[in-house]
Coordinates of C-alpha atoms in Angstrom, one line a residue:
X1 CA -7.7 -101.9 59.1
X2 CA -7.9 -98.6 56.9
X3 CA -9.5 -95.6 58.6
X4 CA -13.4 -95.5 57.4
X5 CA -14.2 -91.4 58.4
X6 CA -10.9 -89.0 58.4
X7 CA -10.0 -85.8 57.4
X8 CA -7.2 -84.3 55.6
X9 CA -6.4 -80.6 56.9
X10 CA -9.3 -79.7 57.7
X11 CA -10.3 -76.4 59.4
X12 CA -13.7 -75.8 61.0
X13 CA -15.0 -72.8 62.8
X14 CA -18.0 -69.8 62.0
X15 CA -18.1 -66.8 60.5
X16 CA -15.4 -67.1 58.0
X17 CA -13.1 -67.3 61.2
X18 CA -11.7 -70.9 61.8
X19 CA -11.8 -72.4 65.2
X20 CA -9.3 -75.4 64.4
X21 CA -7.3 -75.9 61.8
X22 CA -5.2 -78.9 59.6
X23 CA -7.9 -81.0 61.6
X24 CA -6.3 -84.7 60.7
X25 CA -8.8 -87.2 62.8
X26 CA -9.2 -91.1 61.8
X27 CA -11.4 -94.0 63.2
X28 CA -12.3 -97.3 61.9
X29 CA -15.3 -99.4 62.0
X30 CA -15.6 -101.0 64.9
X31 CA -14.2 -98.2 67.2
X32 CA -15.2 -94.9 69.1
X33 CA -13.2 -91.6 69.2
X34 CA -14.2 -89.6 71.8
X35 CA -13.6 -85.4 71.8
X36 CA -13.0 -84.3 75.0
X37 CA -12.5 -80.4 76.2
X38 CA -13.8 -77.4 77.8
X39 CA -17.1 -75.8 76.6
X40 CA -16.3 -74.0 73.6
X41 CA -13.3 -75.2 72.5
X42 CA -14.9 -76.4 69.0
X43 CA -16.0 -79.9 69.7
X44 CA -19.6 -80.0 68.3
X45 CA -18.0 -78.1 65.5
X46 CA -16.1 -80.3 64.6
X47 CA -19.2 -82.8 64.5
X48 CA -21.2 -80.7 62.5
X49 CA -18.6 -80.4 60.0
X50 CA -18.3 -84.3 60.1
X51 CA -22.1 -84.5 59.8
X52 CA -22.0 -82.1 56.7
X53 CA -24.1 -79.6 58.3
X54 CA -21.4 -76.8 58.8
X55 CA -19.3 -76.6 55.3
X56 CA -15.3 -76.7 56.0
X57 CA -13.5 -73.6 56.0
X58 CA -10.7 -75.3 54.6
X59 CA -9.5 -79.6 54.0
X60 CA -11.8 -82.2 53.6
X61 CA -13.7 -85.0 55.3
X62 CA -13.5 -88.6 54.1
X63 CA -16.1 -91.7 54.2
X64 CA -14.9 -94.4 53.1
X65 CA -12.1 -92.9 50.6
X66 CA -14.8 -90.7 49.3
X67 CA -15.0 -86.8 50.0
X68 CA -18.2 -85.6 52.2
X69 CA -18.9 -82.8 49.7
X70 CA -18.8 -84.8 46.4
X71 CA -21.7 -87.5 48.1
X72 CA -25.4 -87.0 47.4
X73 CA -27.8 -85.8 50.7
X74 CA -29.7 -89.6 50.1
X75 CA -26.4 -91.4 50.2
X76 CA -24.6 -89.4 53.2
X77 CA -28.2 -90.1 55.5
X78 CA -27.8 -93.9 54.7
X79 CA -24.1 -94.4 55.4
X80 CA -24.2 -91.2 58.4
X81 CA -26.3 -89.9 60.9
X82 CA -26.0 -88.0 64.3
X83 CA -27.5 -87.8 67.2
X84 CA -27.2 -84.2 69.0
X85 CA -28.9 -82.9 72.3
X86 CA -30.9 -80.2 70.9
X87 CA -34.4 -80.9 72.7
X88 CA -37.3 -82.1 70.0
X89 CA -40.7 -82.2 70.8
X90 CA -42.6 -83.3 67.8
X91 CA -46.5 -83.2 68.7
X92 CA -48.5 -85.9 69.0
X93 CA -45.9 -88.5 67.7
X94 CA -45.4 -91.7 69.6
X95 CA -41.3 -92.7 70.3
X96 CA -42.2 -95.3 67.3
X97 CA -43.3 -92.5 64.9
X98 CA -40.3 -91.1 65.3
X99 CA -38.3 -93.7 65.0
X100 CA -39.7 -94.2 61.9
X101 CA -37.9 -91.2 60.6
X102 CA -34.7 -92.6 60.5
X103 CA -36.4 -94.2 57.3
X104 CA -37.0 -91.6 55.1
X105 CA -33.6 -92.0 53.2
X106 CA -34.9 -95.3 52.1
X107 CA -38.7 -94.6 51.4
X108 CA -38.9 -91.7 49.2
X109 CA -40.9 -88.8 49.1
X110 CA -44.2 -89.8 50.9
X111 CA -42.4 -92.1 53.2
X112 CA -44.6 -94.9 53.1
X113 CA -43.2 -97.8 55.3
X114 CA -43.5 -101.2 53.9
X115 CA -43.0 -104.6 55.9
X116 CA -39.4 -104.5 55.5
X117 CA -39.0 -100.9 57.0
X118 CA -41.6 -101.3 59.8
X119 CA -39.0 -104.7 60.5
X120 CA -36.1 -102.0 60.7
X121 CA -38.2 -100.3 63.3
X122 CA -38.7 -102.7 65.4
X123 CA -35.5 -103.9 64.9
X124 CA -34.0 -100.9 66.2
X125 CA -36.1 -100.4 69.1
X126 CA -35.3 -103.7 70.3
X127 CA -31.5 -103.0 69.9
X128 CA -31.9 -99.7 71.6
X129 CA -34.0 -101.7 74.7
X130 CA -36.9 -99.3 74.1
X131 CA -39.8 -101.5 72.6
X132 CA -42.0 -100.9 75.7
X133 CA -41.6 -97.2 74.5
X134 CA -43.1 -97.3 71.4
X135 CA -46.3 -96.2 71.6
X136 CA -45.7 -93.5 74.3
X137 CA -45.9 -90.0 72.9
X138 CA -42.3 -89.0 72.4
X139 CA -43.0 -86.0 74.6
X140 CA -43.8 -87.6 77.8
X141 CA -40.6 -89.6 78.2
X142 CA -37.7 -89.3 80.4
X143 CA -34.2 -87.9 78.9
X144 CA -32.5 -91.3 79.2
X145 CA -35.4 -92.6 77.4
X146 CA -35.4 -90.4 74.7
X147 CA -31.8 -90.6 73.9
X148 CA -32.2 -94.5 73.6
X149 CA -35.5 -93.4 71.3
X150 CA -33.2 -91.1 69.2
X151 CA -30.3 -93.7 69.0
X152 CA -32.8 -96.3 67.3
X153 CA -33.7 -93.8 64.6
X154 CA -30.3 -93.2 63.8
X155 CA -29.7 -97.1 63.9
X156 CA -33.0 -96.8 61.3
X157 CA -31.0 -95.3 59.0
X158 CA -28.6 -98.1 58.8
X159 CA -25.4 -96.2 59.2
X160 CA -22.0 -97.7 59.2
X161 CA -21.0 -93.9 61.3
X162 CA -22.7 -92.4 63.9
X163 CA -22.2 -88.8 65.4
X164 CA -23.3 -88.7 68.8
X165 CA -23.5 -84.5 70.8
X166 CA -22.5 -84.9 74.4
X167 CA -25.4 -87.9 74.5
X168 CA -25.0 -88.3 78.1
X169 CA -26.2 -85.0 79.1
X170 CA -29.0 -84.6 81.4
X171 CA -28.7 -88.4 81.9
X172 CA -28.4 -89.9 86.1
X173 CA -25.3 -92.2 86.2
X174 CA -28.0 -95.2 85.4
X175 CA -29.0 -93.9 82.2
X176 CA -25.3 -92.9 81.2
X177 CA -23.9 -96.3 81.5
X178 CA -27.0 -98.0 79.9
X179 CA -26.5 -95.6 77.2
X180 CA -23.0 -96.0 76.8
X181 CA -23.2 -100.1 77.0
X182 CA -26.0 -100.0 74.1
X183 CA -23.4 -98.0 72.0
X184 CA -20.9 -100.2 72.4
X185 CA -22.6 -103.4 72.0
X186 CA -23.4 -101.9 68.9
X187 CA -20.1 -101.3 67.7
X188 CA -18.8 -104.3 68.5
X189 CA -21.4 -106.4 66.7
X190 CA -22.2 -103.9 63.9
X191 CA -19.0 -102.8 63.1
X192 CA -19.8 -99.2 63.2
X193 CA -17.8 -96.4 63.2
X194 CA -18.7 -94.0 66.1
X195 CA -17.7 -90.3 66.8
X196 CA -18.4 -88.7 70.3
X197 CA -18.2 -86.0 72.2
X198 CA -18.7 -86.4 76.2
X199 CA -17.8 -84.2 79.3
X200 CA -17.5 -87.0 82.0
X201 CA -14.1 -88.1 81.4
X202 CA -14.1 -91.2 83.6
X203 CA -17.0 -92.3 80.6
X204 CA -14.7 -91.6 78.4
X205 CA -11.9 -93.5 79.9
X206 CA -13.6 -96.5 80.1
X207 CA -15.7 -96.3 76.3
X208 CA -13.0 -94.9 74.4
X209 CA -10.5 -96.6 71.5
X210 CA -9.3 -93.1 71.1
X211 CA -9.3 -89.8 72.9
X212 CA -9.0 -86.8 71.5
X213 CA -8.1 -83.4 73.1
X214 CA -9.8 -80.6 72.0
X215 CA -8.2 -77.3 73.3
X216 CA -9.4 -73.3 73.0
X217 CA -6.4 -72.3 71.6
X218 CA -7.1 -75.3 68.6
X219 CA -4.1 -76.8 69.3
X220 CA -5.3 -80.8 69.5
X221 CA -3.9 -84.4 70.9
X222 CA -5.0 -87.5 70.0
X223 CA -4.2 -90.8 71.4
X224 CA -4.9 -94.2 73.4
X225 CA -7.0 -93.3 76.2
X226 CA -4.2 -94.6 78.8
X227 CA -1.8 -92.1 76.8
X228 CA -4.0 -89.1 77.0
X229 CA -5.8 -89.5 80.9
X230 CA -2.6 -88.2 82.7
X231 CA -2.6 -85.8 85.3
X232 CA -0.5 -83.4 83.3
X233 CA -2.3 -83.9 80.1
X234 CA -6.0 -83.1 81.8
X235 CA -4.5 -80.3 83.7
X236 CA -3.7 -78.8 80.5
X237 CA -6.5 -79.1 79.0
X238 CA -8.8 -77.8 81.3
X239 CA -6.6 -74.8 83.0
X240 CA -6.5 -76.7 86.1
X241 CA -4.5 -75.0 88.5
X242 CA -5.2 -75.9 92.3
X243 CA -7.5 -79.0 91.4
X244 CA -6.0 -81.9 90.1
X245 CA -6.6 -84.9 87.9
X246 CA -6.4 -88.7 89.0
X247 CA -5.9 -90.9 86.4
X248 CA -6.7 -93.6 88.3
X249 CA -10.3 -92.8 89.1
X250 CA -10.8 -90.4 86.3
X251 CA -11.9 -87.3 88.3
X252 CA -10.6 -84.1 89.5
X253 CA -9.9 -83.6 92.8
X254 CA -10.4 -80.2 94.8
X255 CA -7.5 -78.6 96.0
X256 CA -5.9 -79.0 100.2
X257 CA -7.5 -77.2 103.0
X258 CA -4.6 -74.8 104.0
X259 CA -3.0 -74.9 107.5
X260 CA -1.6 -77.5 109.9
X261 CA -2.5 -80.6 110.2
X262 CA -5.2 -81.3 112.6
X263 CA -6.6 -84.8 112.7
X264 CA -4.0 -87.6 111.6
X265 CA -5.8 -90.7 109.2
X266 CA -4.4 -93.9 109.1
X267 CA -6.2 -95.7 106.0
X268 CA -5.0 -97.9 103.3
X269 CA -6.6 -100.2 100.7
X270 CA -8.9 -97.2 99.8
X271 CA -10.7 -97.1 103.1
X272 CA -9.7 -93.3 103.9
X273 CA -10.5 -91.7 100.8
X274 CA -14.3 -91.2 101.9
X275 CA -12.5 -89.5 105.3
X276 CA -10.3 -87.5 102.9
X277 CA -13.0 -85.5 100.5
X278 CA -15.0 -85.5 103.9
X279 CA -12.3 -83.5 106.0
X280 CA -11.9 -81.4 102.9
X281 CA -15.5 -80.8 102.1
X282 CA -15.2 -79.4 105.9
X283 CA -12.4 -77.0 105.6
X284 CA -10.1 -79.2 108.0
X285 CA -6.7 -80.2 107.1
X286 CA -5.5 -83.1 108.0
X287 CA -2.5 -85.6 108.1
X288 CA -2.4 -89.0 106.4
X289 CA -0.2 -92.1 106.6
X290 CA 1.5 -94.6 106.3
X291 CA 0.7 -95.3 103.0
X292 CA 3.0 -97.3 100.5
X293 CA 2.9 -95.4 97.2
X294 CA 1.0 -98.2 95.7
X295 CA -2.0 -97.9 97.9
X296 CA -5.7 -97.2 96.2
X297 CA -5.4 -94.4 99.0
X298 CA -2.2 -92.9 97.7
X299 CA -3.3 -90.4 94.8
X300 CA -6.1 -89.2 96.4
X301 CA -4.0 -88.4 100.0
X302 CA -1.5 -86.9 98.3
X303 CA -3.6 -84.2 96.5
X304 CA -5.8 -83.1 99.8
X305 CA -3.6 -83.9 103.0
X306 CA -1.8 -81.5 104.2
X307 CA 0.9 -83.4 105.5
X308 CA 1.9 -87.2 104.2
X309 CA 3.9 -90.0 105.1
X310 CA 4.9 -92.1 102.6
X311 CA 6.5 -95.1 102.0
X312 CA 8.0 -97.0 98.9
X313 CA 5.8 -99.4 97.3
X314 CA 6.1 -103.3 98.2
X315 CA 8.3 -101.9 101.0
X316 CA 8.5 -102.6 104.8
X317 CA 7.8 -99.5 106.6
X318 CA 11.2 -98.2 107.7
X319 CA 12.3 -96.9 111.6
X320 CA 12.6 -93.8 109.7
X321 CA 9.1 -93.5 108.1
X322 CA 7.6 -94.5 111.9
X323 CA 9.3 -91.8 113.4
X324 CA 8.4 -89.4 111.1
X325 CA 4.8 -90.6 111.4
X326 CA 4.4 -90.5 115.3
X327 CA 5.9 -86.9 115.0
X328 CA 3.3 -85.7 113.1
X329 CA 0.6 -87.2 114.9
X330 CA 2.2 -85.6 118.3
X331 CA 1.4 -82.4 116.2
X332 CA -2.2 -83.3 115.4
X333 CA -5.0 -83.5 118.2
X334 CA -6.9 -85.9 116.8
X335 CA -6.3 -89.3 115.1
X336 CA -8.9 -91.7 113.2
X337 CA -8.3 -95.4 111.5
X338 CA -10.5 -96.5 108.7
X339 CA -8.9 -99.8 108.7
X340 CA -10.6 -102.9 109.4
X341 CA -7.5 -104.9 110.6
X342 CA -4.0 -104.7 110.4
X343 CA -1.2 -107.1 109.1
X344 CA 2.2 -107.7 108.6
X345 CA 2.7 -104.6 105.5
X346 CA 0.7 -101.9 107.8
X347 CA 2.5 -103.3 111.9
X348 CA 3.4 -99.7 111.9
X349 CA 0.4 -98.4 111.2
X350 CA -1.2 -100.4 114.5
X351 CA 1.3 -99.2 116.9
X352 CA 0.5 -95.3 115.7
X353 CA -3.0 -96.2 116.7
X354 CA -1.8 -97.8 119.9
X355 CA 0.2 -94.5 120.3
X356 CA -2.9 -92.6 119.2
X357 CA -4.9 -94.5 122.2
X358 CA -2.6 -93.7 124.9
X359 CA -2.7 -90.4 124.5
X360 CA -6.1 -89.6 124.3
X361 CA -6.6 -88.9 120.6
X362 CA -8.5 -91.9 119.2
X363 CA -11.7 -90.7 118.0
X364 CA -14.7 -92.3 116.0
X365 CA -14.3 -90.5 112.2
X366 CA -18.1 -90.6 111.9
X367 CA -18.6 -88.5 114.5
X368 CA -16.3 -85.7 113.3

């Protein structure tokens, strides 16, 4: 399938001073590119270039084989619209009255709304899962609410692209994913084309056909999401430097407590990461182990321990990784286990408990 909205060399930026230039983005119908980057790299520039309300510096941007610039403002509102965070509060119009909006394109000057249009409405309230909104003044609802409001007028419009501003912000984690589900239902069955720029890149991660990077310097990356959510790509992009990036839960991680080791974990299976970020959150270091290297614990212990023992993945835990491990917990004055039972993969992780137990250092990790 042939890209439906790209660019060829374009540059975008203010002032007569470009941001980012030969700017060569494509997405098809039925996908979603997501921008991704630090605050003020040029991402909702790049939208508002897309949307037509920021002229290019340079380049040109494509719908459909046709160039942005040469399409009339009545054609561009029915095949494009965006939806951006800037707050609205139109006076005493209900979330159906504005809804209505999206419309206009269609109706003409007076914007008289005939059967067919108010169908459209309803239509898009309903796809939106805001119809018990729509006689509420548009004022009085929540955030999540009105970005589901807002999506349904641009769905009024009957786009085939939609630009969406960082629509998660100000949402809880309930009204992100409900927002982000609706979108891509919408996709899928729609066939839209969908352009978005989002700071919670584990939402992005997940939503995504493709990423791309958007750096300060304007240098960009673009690619699968599982090509561009590596640790060195997101430390890159952000200037991380102590913190790290796991790409396996999509967040960043804090950086180690300094020092020696003073309380010894044995987890696995993801049951010490809670301990981890815990112990870090309260400035103590700590030791973790045995954990094979494919262990849901493994990522996140080797980014906040201060000491780890390791073993190879799908491998029995070797005399040598034992002794190791008992050494270091003779150094620690303290030892917890957040696992509920052991078996034959993790034998050596019950007899550094048993150790642990004989000399006085088992302790309950809740009460720490």
């Amino acid at each position: 399938m042939e890209p439906y909205l790209y660019t060829a060399r374009l540059a975008v930026g203010y002032g007569g001073k470009p941001l980012i230039e030969n700017l060569c983005l494509h997405v098809r119908r039925g996908e979603i590119m997501t921008l991704i980057g630090p605050n003020g790299a040029g991402k909702s520039t790049i939208l508002k270039t897309l949307a037509r309300q920021l002229e290019p510096m340079a380049g040109t941007v494509y719908l459909d084989k046709q160039a942005l610039g040469q399409m009339a403002e009545k054609e561009l509102a029915q095949r494009l619209a965006i939806v951006t965070t800037e707050r609205i509060d139109p006076e005493l119009m209900s979330c159906r009255d504005l809804v209505s909006t999206g419309r206009y394109p269609y109706t003409g000057r007076l914007g008289l709304l005939r059967a067919e249009n108010r169908a459209i409405v309803e239509n898009a309230l309903a796809q939106v899962h805001a119809g018990e909104l729509a006689e509420l003044p548009f004022a009085q609802v929540s955030d999540g609410q009105r970005q589901r409001v807002l999506l349904a007028r641009a769905l009024c419009q009957q786009p085939d692209v939609i630009l969406l501003d960082e629509p998660t912000s100000f949402l809880d984690i309930h009204h992100k994913l409900e927002l982000l589900d609706i979108l891509k239902t919408l996709v899928r069955q729609q066939q839209l084309a969908v352009v978005m720029s989002l700071h919670e890149l584990d939402l992005a991660q997940r939503v995504s056909d493709t990423v791309v990077c958007v750096e300060k310097s304007g240098a960009l990356r673009m690619g699968a999401p599982e090509q561009i959510f590596t640790e060195e790509n997101i430390r890159a992009l952000y200037g991380l430097t102590e913190e790290s990036y796991n790409p396996l839960f999509g967040c960043a991680e804090l950086p180690p407590v300094q020092g020696e080791a003073q309380i010894f974990v044995i987890g696995g299976g993801g049951s010490g990461i809670p301990v981890y970020r815990r112990l870090q959150r309260l400035g103590i270091p700590f030791a973790a182990g045995i954990l094979h290297r494919n262990d849901l614990d493994y990522p996140v212990a080797r980014t906040l321990a201060a000491e780890l023992v390791e073993e190879a993945a799908y491998q029995p835990v070797t005399a040598e990784t034992l002794a190791r491990a008992l050494a270091v917990l003779e150094r620690c004055g303290k030892a917890v286990c957040t696992l509920p039972a052991f078996g034959p993969l993790n034998e050596a992780n019950r007899l550094l408990w048993e150790t642990a137990g004989r000399s006085g250092k088992q302790t309950d990790w809740n009460t720490i």
